[in-house]
Amino acid sequence: RCNALIRALQTSPVDEDYKKNIEGEAYFVRTWCYFLLVRQYGDCSLITEAPLGVDQVYKPRENFWTVYCQIVKDLEIAEKQLPDFDTMNARCGNSAGRVCNYAATAQKSLVYLTIGTLLAHPDDNFWVNRTPDFSEIGISSAQDAFTKALATSEDVINNGPFELSPSFQQLFRNLPTLLKKPGFLSAFSFSLAIRAFSLAFSLAILACSFSLAIRASSFSKSTSSASGMKMRAACVSTST
């Protein structure tokens, strides 16, 4: 859907600034989807254009590092396209629940941190006889990735609109007040939404697997029953 929206926006007659912001949100959401997929499965299909046929949907898996590079490139587009909180507040009166440019920067920091962890601990990872190549995004070692993660994190901390609660305990007692702050709600609600999507996706896969197992078991029982009836029929026929 993100791909379809990005394609449709190219010919949309809506205001250019608004179109730019919506396109940035679409790129941001696409990065979240692929970030969930690549962390869960490693190599996965990478589709960056709206498919026009079935043959464009079922694509072979791409190397996981190619997916990570695409995520970073999409986030860089989102950073440029998305507005800041002041702009959103001036336009809508409330920026709560919407992603801004610093949400993309924060997400990019997490992606860099993940890449750095992968490269720092190759013995713990899943690739065999392959050498990950992140040169497309300027990363050749774990240290490069961690350096980028630190720089983007400091940018969010020092220049972004988000803030931390001074007390972990007060975080939950002051939740109604914090929810009214646009920076908090944007990060909090989107994080919950992504986790809910991830949980729902996992449960759907589990339900499909369970359903297939039940069908396989039923088929096996019916086959065994049919075989037993044939054997009894053969015995009766023989005795007769």
Short mmCIF file of C-alpha atoms in Angstrom, two decimals:
data_model
loop_
_atom_site.label_atom_id
_atom_site.label_comp_id
_atom_site.label_asym_id
_atom_site.label_seq_id
_atom_site.Cartn_x
_atom_site.Cartn_y
_atom_site.Cartn_z
CA ARG A 1 0.00 0.00 0.00
CA CYS A 2 2.91 2.33 0.69
CA ASN A 3 4.22 1.66 -2.82
CA ALA A 4 0.80 2.28 -4.34
CA LEU A 5 0.45 5.55 -2.40
CA ILE A 6 3.91 6.75 -3.43
CA ARG A 7 3.11 6.03 -7.08
CA ALA A 8 -0.33 7.68 -6.93
CA LEU A 9 1.09 10.83 -5.35
CA GLN A 10 3.19 11.49 -8.46
CA THR A 11 0.07 12.49 -10.40
CA SER A 12 -2.06 13.70 -7.49
CA PRO A 13 -3.52 17.22 -7.82
CA VAL A 14 -3.24 17.98 -4.08
CA ASP A 15 -1.06 20.73 -2.64
CA GLU A 16 2.65 20.06 -3.23
CA ASP A 17 3.69 20.61 0.39
CA TYR A 18 0.98 18.29 1.64
CA LYS A 19 1.90 15.72 -1.00
CA LYS A 20 5.51 15.92 0.11
CA ASN A 21 4.58 15.25 3.75
CA ILE A 22 2.33 12.30 2.92
CA GLU A 23 5.02 10.80 0.72
CA GLY A 24 7.46 11.10 3.62
CA GLU A 25 5.03 9.25 5.89
CA ALA A 26 4.64 6.49 3.29
CA TYR A 27 8.40 6.02 3.07
CA PHE A 28 8.60 5.97 6.87
CA VAL A 29 5.91 3.29 7.24
CA ARG A 30 7.55 1.21 4.50
CA THR A 31 10.82 1.26 6.42
CA TRP A 32 9.05 0.03 9.56
CA CYS A 33 7.49 -2.88 7.66
CA TYR A 34 10.78 -3.97 6.13
CA PHE A 35 12.64 -3.45 9.40
CA LEU A 36 10.25 -5.91 11.07
CA LEU A 37 10.62 -8.40 8.23
CA VAL A 38 14.41 -8.31 7.93
CA ARG A 39 14.94 -8.65 11.67
CA GLN A 40 12.51 -11.56 11.84
CA TYR A 41 13.50 -13.49 8.71
CA GLY A 42 16.82 -12.10 7.44
CA ASP A 43 16.72 -12.34 3.62
CA CYS A 44 13.30 -11.30 2.32
CA SER A 45 11.62 -10.11 -0.86
CA LEU A 46 12.14 -6.40 -1.47
CA ILE A 47 9.39 -4.67 -3.43
CA THR A 48 9.77 -0.91 -3.87
CA GLU A 49 7.32 -0.39 -6.74
CA ALA A 50 3.56 -0.96 -6.72
CA PRO A 51 3.07 -4.35 -8.43
CA LEU A 52 1.06 -4.38 -11.64
CA GLY A 53 0.77 -8.17 -11.85
CA VAL A 54 1.19 -11.38 -9.89
CA ASP A 55 4.64 -11.93 -11.39
CA GLN A 56 5.81 -8.73 -9.69
CA VAL A 57 4.59 -9.85 -6.27
CA TYR A 58 6.29 -13.21 -5.85
CA LYS A 59 9.93 -12.24 -6.03
CA PRO A 60 12.95 -14.15 -4.72
CA ARG A 61 14.51 -13.05 -1.47
CA GLU A 62 17.12 -10.30 -1.41
CA ASN A 63 20.20 -10.42 0.79
CA PHE A 64 19.42 -8.96 4.20
CA TRP A 65 22.05 -6.24 3.82
CA THR A 66 20.35 -5.03 0.63
CA VAL A 67 17.12 -4.65 2.60
CA TYR A 68 18.89 -2.70 5.35
CA CYS A 69 20.47 -0.38 2.79
CA GLN A 70 17.04 0.29 1.25
CA ILE A 71 15.63 1.03 4.71
CA VAL A 72 18.30 3.64 5.38
CA LYS A 73 17.80 5.27 1.97
CA ASP A 74 14.04 5.43 2.54
CA LEU A 75 14.55 6.99 5.97
CA GLU A 76 16.80 9.65 4.46
CA ILE A 77 14.01 10.52 2.04
CA ALA A 78 11.51 10.57 4.92
CA GLU A 79 13.77 12.93 6.91
CA LYS A 80 13.68 15.44 4.05
CA GLN A 81 9.99 15.04 3.25
CA LEU A 82 8.50 15.00 6.74
CA PRO A 83 7.76 18.31 8.53
CA ASP A 84 8.87 19.23 12.03
CA PHE A 85 6.49 19.52 14.96
CA ASP A 86 6.17 23.28 14.75
CA THR A 87 5.08 23.08 11.13
CA MET A 88 2.55 20.33 11.88
CA ASN A 89 1.16 22.24 14.86
CA ALA A 90 0.80 25.40 12.80
CA ARG A 91 -1.02 23.48 10.08
CA CYS A 92 -3.18 21.10 12.13
CA GLY A 93 -3.18 22.54 15.63
CA ASN A 94 -1.99 19.19 16.98
CA SER A 95 0.89 17.02 15.79
CA ALA A 96 0.18 14.19 18.24
CA GLY A 97 0.19 10.76 16.63
CA ARG A 98 1.94 11.90 13.44
CA VAL A 99 5.53 11.14 12.53
CA CYS A 100 7.91 14.04 12.02
CA ASN A 101 11.39 14.37 10.55
CA TYR A 102 13.05 13.48 13.85
CA ALA A 103 11.00 10.29 14.10
CA ALA A 104 12.78 9.19 10.90
CA THR A 105 16.14 10.20 12.39
CA ALA A 106 15.43 8.21 15.55
CA GLN A 107 14.44 5.19 13.50
CA LYS A 108 17.62 5.49 11.43
CA SER A 109 19.67 5.40 14.62
CA LEU A 110 18.00 2.11 15.60
CA VAL A 111 18.72 0.66 12.15
CA TYR A 112 22.40 1.64 12.40
CA LEU A 113 22.58 0.10 15.86
CA THR A 114 21.11 -3.15 14.54
CA ILE A 115 23.57 -3.27 11.64
CA GLY A 116 26.46 -2.62 14.03
CA THR A 117 25.34 -5.47 16.29
CA LEU A 118 25.13 -7.85 13.32
CA LEU A 119 28.64 -6.97 12.17
CA ALA A 120 30.12 -7.01 15.68
CA HIS A 121 28.94 -10.57 16.40
CA PRO A 122 29.21 -12.56 13.14
CA ASP A 123 29.46 -15.86 15.01
CA ASP A 124 25.97 -15.35 16.44
CA ASN A 125 24.33 -14.67 13.11
CA PHE A 126 22.65 -16.61 10.36
CA TRP A 127 24.65 -16.00 7.19
CA VAL A 128 26.89 -18.76 5.89
CA ASN A 129 29.69 -18.27 3.35
CA ARG A 130 28.52 -14.72 2.65
CA THR A 131 30.05 -11.33 3.36
CA PRO A 132 27.51 -8.58 4.16
CA ASP A 133 28.08 -5.44 2.10
CA PHE A 134 26.77 -2.18 3.59
CA SER A 135 29.10 0.07 1.56
CA GLU A 136 26.08 1.56 -0.19
CA ILE A 137 25.24 3.41 3.03
CA GLY A 138 28.82 4.15 4.03
CA ILE A 139 29.33 1.26 6.45
CA SER A 140 32.28 -1.12 6.20
CA SER A 141 32.56 -2.24 9.83
CA ALA A 142 30.65 -2.46 13.08
CA GLN A 143 32.45 0.67 14.29
CA ASP A 144 31.14 2.64 11.29
CA ALA A 145 27.59 1.59 12.12
CA PHE A 146 27.93 2.40 15.81
CA THR A 147 29.43 5.80 14.98
CA LYS A 148 26.45 6.61 12.76
CA ALA A 149 24.05 5.35 15.43
CA LEU A 150 25.66 7.62 18.02
CA ALA A 151 25.60 10.66 15.75
CA THR A 152 21.93 10.26 14.81
CA SER A 153 20.94 9.56 18.43
CA GLU A 154 22.71 12.69 19.64
CA ASP A 155 20.96 14.69 16.93
CA VAL A 156 17.58 13.49 18.21
CA ILE A 157 18.50 14.08 21.85
CA ASN A 158 20.00 17.54 21.36
CA ASN A 159 17.81 18.93 18.58
CA GLY A 160 14.63 16.85 18.42
CA PRO A 161 11.25 17.63 20.02
CA PHE A 162 11.18 14.53 22.23
CA GLU A 163 11.89 14.41 25.95
CA LEU A 164 12.39 11.75 28.59
CA SER A 165 10.48 11.50 31.83
CA PRO A 166 12.79 12.42 34.75
CA SER A 167 11.54 9.42 36.72
CA PHE A 168 10.63 5.95 35.50
CA GLN A 169 8.09 5.66 38.30
CA GLN A 170 6.48 8.97 37.43
CA LEU A 171 6.29 7.94 33.79
CA PHE A 172 3.23 5.81 34.51
CA ARG A 173 1.69 8.10 37.12
CA ASN A 174 1.90 11.07 34.76
CA LEU A 175 0.83 9.16 31.65
CA PRO A 176 -2.41 11.18 31.10
CA THR A 177 -0.36 14.40 31.11
CA LEU A 178 2.41 12.97 28.94
CA LEU A 179 -0.08 11.74 26.37
CA LYS A 180 -1.02 15.35 25.68
CA LYS A 181 2.53 16.15 24.61
CA PRO A 182 2.86 15.72 20.85
CA GLY A 183 6.41 14.39 20.96
CA PHE A 184 5.59 11.74 23.52
CA LEU A 185 2.39 10.60 21.85
CA SER A 186 3.96 10.32 18.42
CA ALA A 187 6.73 8.05 19.66
CA PHE A 188 4.55 6.18 22.17
CA SER A 189 1.53 5.51 19.98
CA PHE A 190 3.51 4.57 16.90
CA SER A 191 5.68 2.21 18.93
CA LEU A 192 2.60 0.52 20.35
CA ALA A 193 1.02 0.29 16.90
CA ILE A 194 4.09 -1.39 15.44
CA ARG A 195 4.31 -3.87 18.31
CA ALA A 196 0.61 -4.64 17.94
CA PHE A 197 1.08 -5.22 14.21
CA SER A 198 4.05 -7.51 14.89
CA LEU A 199 2.07 -9.50 17.45
CA ALA A 200 -0.95 -9.78 15.15
CA PHE A 201 1.28 -10.94 12.28
CA SER A 202 2.90 -13.61 14.48
CA LEU A 203 -0.49 -14.81 15.73
CA ALA A 204 -1.80 -15.02 12.16
CA ILE A 205 1.16 -17.19 11.13
CA LEU A 206 0.61 -19.39 14.21
CA ALA A 207 -3.11 -19.74 13.42
CA CYS A 208 -2.36 -20.74 9.81
CA SER A 209 0.19 -23.32 10.96
CA PHE A 210 -2.28 -24.73 13.50
CA SER A 211 -5.03 -24.91 10.87
CA LEU A 212 -2.74 -26.74 8.44
CA ALA A 213 -1.71 -29.18 11.17
CA ILE A 214 -5.37 -29.96 11.96
CA ARG A 215 -6.16 -30.51 8.29
CA ALA A 216 -3.14 -32.75 7.84
CA SER A 217 -4.16 -34.76 10.91
CA SER A 218 -7.76 -35.08 9.67
CA PHE A 219 -6.56 -36.18 6.24
CA SER A 220 -4.26 -38.77 7.80
CA LYS A 221 -7.09 -40.15 9.95
CA SER A 222 -9.49 -40.33 7.03
CA THR A 223 -6.88 -42.09 4.91
CA SER A 224 -6.19 -44.60 7.69
CA SER A 225 -9.91 -45.18 8.16
CA ALA A 226 -10.43 -45.76 4.45
CA SER A 227 -7.51 -48.20 4.34
CA GLY A 228 -8.91 -50.09 7.32
CA MET A 229 -12.33 -50.43 5.69
CA LYS A 230 -10.74 -51.76 2.50
CA MET A 231 -8.75 -54.34 4.47
CA ARG A 232 -11.85 -55.51 6.34
CA ALA A 233 -13.78 -55.72 3.11
CA ALA A 234 -10.98 -57.78 1.58
CA CYS A 235 -10.95 -60.14 4.59
CA VAL A 236 -14.70 -60.63 4.41
CA SER A 237 -14.50 -61.29 0.70
CA THR A 238 -11.71 -63.84 1.20
CA SER A 239 -13.51 -65.69 3.95
CA THR A 240 -16.65 -65.81 1.88
#
